[in-house]
Coordinates of C-alpha atoms and ligand atoms in Angstrom, one line a residue:
M1 CA 0.0 0.0 0.0
T2 CA 1.4 3.3 -1.0
I3 CA 1.3 6.5 1.1
S4 CA -1.2 9.3 0.3
F5 CA -1.9 12.3 2.5
N6 CA -2.6 16.0 2.5
I7 CA -1.0 19.0 4.1
G8 CA -3.9 21.4 3.8
S9 CA -4.5 21.7 0.0
H10 CA -1.1 20.1 -0.8
Q11 CA -1.3 16.5 -1.8
F12 CA 1.5 14.0 -1.5
Q13 CA 1.8 10.3 -2.6
R14 CA 5.2 9.7 -1.0
P15 CA 7.1 10.5 2.2
V16 CA 7.9 14.2 2.5
V17 CA 11.4 15.6 3.4
M18 CA 11.5 18.8 5.4
G19 CA 15.0 20.3 5.2
I20 CA 16.1 22.2 8.3
L21 CA 17.3 25.8 7.9
N22 CA 18.7 27.1 11.2
L23 CA 19.0 30.9 11.2
T24 CA 20.3 30.9 14.7
P25 CA 23.9 31.2 16.0
D26 CA 23.5 28.5 18.6
S27 CA 22.0 25.5 16.9
F28 CA 23.3 22.3 18.3
S29 CA 24.0 20.5 15.1
D30 CA 25.9 22.9 13.0
G31 CA 28.0 24.3 15.8
G32 CA 26.9 27.9 15.6
S33 CA 27.7 28.4 11.9
Y34 CA 25.6 31.6 11.6
L35 CA 24.0 31.8 8.1
S36 CA 23.9 35.1 6.4
P37 CA 20.9 35.6 4.1
Q38 CA 23.0 34.8 1.1
Q39 CA 24.4 31.6 2.7
A40 CA 20.9 30.7 3.8
L41 CA 19.6 30.9 0.3
L42 CA 22.6 28.8 -1.0
R43 CA 21.7 26.2 1.7
V44 CA 18.1 26.2 0.6
E45 CA 19.1 25.7 -3.1
Q46 CA 21.2 22.8 -2.0
M47 CA 18.5 21.1 0.0
L48 CA 16.0 21.5 -2.8
E49 CA 18.4 20.0 -5.3
Q50 CA 18.9 17.1 -2.8
G51 CA 15.2 16.4 -2.7
A52 CA 13.6 18.5 0.1
D53 CA 9.9 19.3 -0.4
I54 CA 9.6 21.7 2.5
I55 CA 12.2 24.1 4.0
D56 CA 11.7 24.6 7.8
V57 CA 12.9 28.1 8.7
G58 CA 13.9 28.5 12.4
G59 CA 14.9 31.8 14.0
E60 CA 15.2 30.6 17.6
S61 CA 17.0 27.4 18.7
T62 CA 14.8 25.4 21.0
R63 CA 17.5 23.1 22.2
P64 CA 18.0 22.8 26.0
G65 CA 19.8 25.9 27.4
A66 CA 19.5 27.9 24.2
A67 CA 19.3 31.7 24.7
A68 CA 15.8 33.2 24.4
V69 CA 15.3 35.4 21.3
S70 CA 13.3 38.6 21.2
V71 CA 10.4 39.0 18.8
E72 CA 12.2 41.7 16.9
E73 CA 15.4 39.6 16.6
E74 CA 13.4 36.5 15.4
L75 CA 11.5 38.6 12.9
A76 CA 14.7 40.1 11.6
R77 CA 16.2 36.6 11.1
T78 CA 13.2 35.0 9.4
V79 CA 10.8 37.3 7.5
D80 CA 13.0 38.4 4.6
V81 CA 14.5 34.9 4.2
V82 CA 11.1 33.4 4.0
A83 CA 10.1 36.0 1.4
E84 CA 13.3 35.4 -0.6
I85 CA 12.8 31.6 -0.6
K86 CA 9.2 31.9 -1.9
Q87 CA 10.2 34.4 -4.6
R88 CA 13.2 32.3 -5.8
F89 CA 12.0 28.7 -5.4
S90 CA 8.7 26.8 -5.8
C91 CA 9.0 24.8 -2.6
L92 CA 6.8 24.9 0.6
V93 CA 8.2 26.8 3.5
S94 CA 7.3 26.1 7.2
I95 CA 8.2 28.6 10.0
D96 CA 9.5 27.0 13.2
T97 CA 8.2 29.5 15.8
S98 CA 6.1 29.8 18.8
K99 CA 5.6 33.6 18.6
P100 CA 2.3 34.8 17.1
E101 CA 4.0 37.9 15.6
V102 CA 6.5 35.7 13.8
M103 CA 3.7 33.5 12.5
Q104 CA 1.8 36.5 11.2
Q105 CA 4.6 38.2 9.4
T106 CA 6.3 35.1 8.0
V107 CA 2.9 33.8 6.7
A108 CA 2.3 37.2 5.2
A109 CA 5.8 36.9 3.6
G110 CA 4.7 33.5 2.1
A111 CA 5.2 30.8 4.7
D112 CA 2.9 27.9 3.9
I113 CA 3.0 26.0 7.2
I114 CA 3.4 27.0 10.9
N115 CA 5.6 24.5 12.8
D116 CA 5.2 25.3 16.5
V117 CA 7.1 23.1 19.0
C118 CA 4.9 24.6 21.7
A119 CA 1.7 23.4 19.9
L120 CA 0.2 26.9 19.8
E121 CA 0.1 27.1 23.7
R122 CA 1.7 30.6 23.9
P123 CA -0.7 33.5 24.5
G124 CA -2.3 34.5 21.2
A125 CA -0.7 31.7 19.2
L126 CA -3.8 29.6 18.7
Q127 CA -5.9 32.6 17.5
M128 CA -3.1 33.8 15.3
A129 CA -2.6 30.4 13.6
A130 CA -6.4 30.2 13.0
E131 CA -6.3 33.7 11.4
C132 CA -3.3 32.8 9.3
G133 CA -5.3 29.9 7.8
V134 CA -2.3 27.7 6.9
P135 CA -1.6 24.2 8.0
V136 CA 0.0 23.8 11.4
C137 CA 2.2 21.2 13.0
I138 CA 1.6 20.7 16.7
M139 CA 4.3 19.0 18.7
H140 CA 4.4 17.5 22.2
M141 CA 6.9 19.0 24.6
Q142 CA 7.1 18.3 28.4
G143 CA 8.1 21.6 30.1
E144 CA 10.0 24.4 28.6
P145 CA 13.0 24.2 26.2
R146 CA 15.3 25.6 28.8
S147 CA 14.5 23.1 31.4
M148 CA 12.8 20.2 29.6
Q149 CA 15.7 17.8 29.8
S150 CA 16.5 18.3 33.5
N151 CA 14.4 15.3 34.6
P152 CA 11.7 14.1 32.2
H153 CA 9.2 11.8 33.8
Y154 CA 6.0 10.0 32.6
E155 CA 3.8 7.4 34.1
D156 CA 3.3 6.2 30.5
V157 CA 5.0 8.3 27.8
L158 CA 3.0 6.9 24.9
S159 CA -0.5 7.5 26.4
E160 CA 0.5 10.9 27.8
V161 CA 1.9 12.1 24.5
M162 CA -1.1 10.7 22.6
T163 CA -3.6 12.3 25.1
Y164 CA -1.8 15.6 24.8
L165 CA -1.9 15.7 21.0
K166 CA -5.6 14.6 21.0
Q167 CA -6.4 17.5 23.3
R168 CA -4.4 20.0 21.3
V169 CA -6.0 18.9 18.1
E170 CA -9.4 19.5 19.7
S171 CA -8.3 23.0 20.9
C172 CA -7.1 23.8 17.4
V173 CA -10.4 22.7 15.8
A174 CA -12.4 24.6 18.5
A175 CA -10.3 27.7 17.6
G176 CA -11.3 27.4 14.0
I177 CA -8.3 25.5 12.5
Q178 CA -9.6 22.9 10.1
R179 CA -8.7 19.4 11.1
E180 CA -7.2 18.6 7.7
N181 CA -4.8 21.5 8.3
I182 CA -3.2 19.8 11.3
I183 CA 0.0 17.7 11.5
V184 CA 1.0 16.0 14.7
D185 CA 4.4 15.3 16.1
P186 CA 5.5 13.4 19.2
G187 CA 8.4 15.8 19.8
F188 CA 11.5 13.6 19.9
G189 CA 14.0 15.2 22.3
F190 CA 11.6 17.6 23.9
G191 CA 11.3 16.6 27.5
K192 CA 12.1 12.9 27.0
T193 CA 14.9 10.6 28.2
L194 CA 16.7 8.3 25.7
D195 CA 14.3 5.5 26.7
H196 CA 11.2 7.7 26.3
N197 CA 12.4 8.7 22.8
F198 CA 12.9 5.1 21.7
K199 CA 9.7 3.9 23.2
L200 CA 7.9 6.6 21.1
L201 CA 9.8 5.5 18.0
A202 CA 9.1 1.8 18.7
H203 CA 5.3 2.5 19.0
L204 CA 5.1 5.4 16.5
S205 CA 2.4 3.6 14.5
E206 CA 0.0 4.1 17.5
F207 CA -0.2 7.8 16.4
N208 CA -2.0 6.8 13.2
Q209 CA -5.2 6.5 15.2
L210 CA -5.3 10.3 15.2
G211 CA -5.9 10.1 11.4
L212 CA -3.5 13.0 10.8
P213 CA -0.1 13.3 9.1
I214 CA 2.7 12.5 11.4
L215 CA 5.9 14.6 11.4
A216 CA 9.1 12.9 12.9
G217 CA 12.0 15.1 13.9
M218 CA 14.9 12.9 15.1
S219 CA 17.7 14.2 12.9
R220 CA 21.0 14.3 14.7
K221 CA 19.3 14.3 18.1
S222 CA 20.7 13.2 21.4
M223 CA 18.6 10.0 21.3
F224 CA 21.2 8.8 18.8
G225 CA 24.1 10.8 20.2
K226 CA 23.7 9.3 23.6
L227 CA 23.1 5.7 22.3
L228 CA 26.2 5.8 20.1
D229 CA 28.3 8.3 22.1
K230 CA 28.8 10.4 19.0
K231 CA 28.6 14.1 18.1
P232 CA 25.6 15.5 16.2
T233 CA 27.6 15.8 12.9
E234 CA 28.4 12.0 13.2
L235 CA 24.7 10.9 13.4
E236 CA 23.7 10.7 9.7
A237 CA 23.4 6.9 9.6
A238 CA 21.5 6.8 12.9
S239 CA 19.2 9.5 11.7
I240 CA 18.5 7.6 8.5
A241 CA 17.8 4.5 10.5
G242 CA 15.3 6.5 12.6
A243 CA 13.6 7.9 9.5
L244 CA 13.2 4.4 7.9
I245 CA 11.8 2.9 11.2
A246 CA 9.4 5.9 11.4
V247 CA 8.2 5.7 7.7
Q248 CA 7.6 1.9 8.1
Q249 CA 5.2 2.8 10.9
G250 CA 3.3 5.3 8.9
A251 CA 5.1 8.6 9.5
H252 CA 4.7 11.1 6.6
I253 CA 7.0 14.1 7.1
F254 CA 10.7 13.9 8.1
R255 CA 12.5 17.0 9.5
V256 CA 16.1 16.4 8.7
H257 CA 19.6 18.0 8.2
D258 CA 20.8 15.3 5.8
V259 CA 18.4 15.8 3.0
A260 CA 20.1 13.8 0.2
A261 CA 20.7 10.7 2.3
T262 CA 17.2 10.8 3.8
A263 CA 15.5 11.4 0.4
D264 CA 17.4 8.4 -1.1
A265 CA 16.5 6.2 1.8
L266 CA 12.9 7.1 1.6
R267 CA 12.9 6.4 -2.2
V268 CA 14.2 2.9 -1.5
Y269 CA 11.3 2.5 1.0
S270 CA 8.8 3.8 -1.5
K271 CA 10.1 1.5 -4.2
V272 CA 9.7 -1.5 -1.9
Q273 CA 6.1 -0.4 -1.1
M274 CA 5.3 -0.1 -4.8
S275 CA 6.8 -3.6 -5.4
K276 CA 4.4 -5.4 -3.0
Ligands
LIG301 N1 8.0 19.8 14.4 C1 9.2 19.8 14.9 N2 10.0 20.9 15.0 C2 11.2 20.8 15.5 N3 12.1 21.8 15.7 C3 13.2 21.1 16.4 S1 14.6 22.0 16.9 C4 15.7 20.6 17.1 C5 16.9 21.0 16.3 O1 17.0 20.4 15.2 O2 17.6 21.9 16.7 C6 16.1 20.3 18.5 C7 17.1 19.5 18.8 C8 17.3 19.1 20.1 C9 16.5 19.5 21.1 C10 15.5 20.4 20.8 C11 15.3 20.8 19.5 N4 13.0 19.8 16.5 C12 11.7 19.6 16.0 C13 10.9 18.4 16.0 O3 11.3 17.3 16.4 N5 9.6 18.6 15.4

């Protein structure tokens, strides 16, 4: 059986690769290589050539201990880059933000999807996302980015993440966001221990019961770094393994640094599916 799903009005018959564009100086995986707008656009061009369908633009790192970023600073980092990407390329752009003002101005500049690691919980975010009228990805996080990894604890991580996502979906629909505009994400690395992350990956297929596209973001994360005792830049193979395990369980969208390798691996998966 082949994959078929919608992100809003965009239809896909294959797994979708979301390439990560970090516009922050402190992102964990590229060691603070601060991208100028010109460098950012070169990186976008490269990811598109390598097979990315969506470019995820982030102006504030949400890794543990990252410095908070002002609205003005996050706007300055993201709005013009989003506009440039949409003017130069024909790809989809998602904005990785939790701030309503950033949602508003980047969507006005052409962003197609709102990707909020805080699942629209910040004041005004839910209303703003409903007003923007674009697809939204809502992700589970326990606690706040700055403290979420200090001591993650669950009675049952699977059922707690599932219940949270169900509740957030209901809140989104109640706020006027159409259900077919919602993507769900278990939030690997966001308030989870190594074992919590692998339990979620081992049972990812459970999330199909929500009847919504699933986004998996495991690329170069500590769930692999801790398991293998390796640095983020050495985690390409592990990240590919994670993506393949996730796609076999029904995940639809893969948020990754290593676009070419992931796109190739997912094409091998799709070919096998078509050969059944
Ligand atoms: N939807 C969605 N958006 C995301 N944004 C990020 S940030 C990530 C990083 O790559 O820096 C990161 C790495 C390590 C810890 C926290 C955050 N991760 C996701 C995700 O898993 N899902």
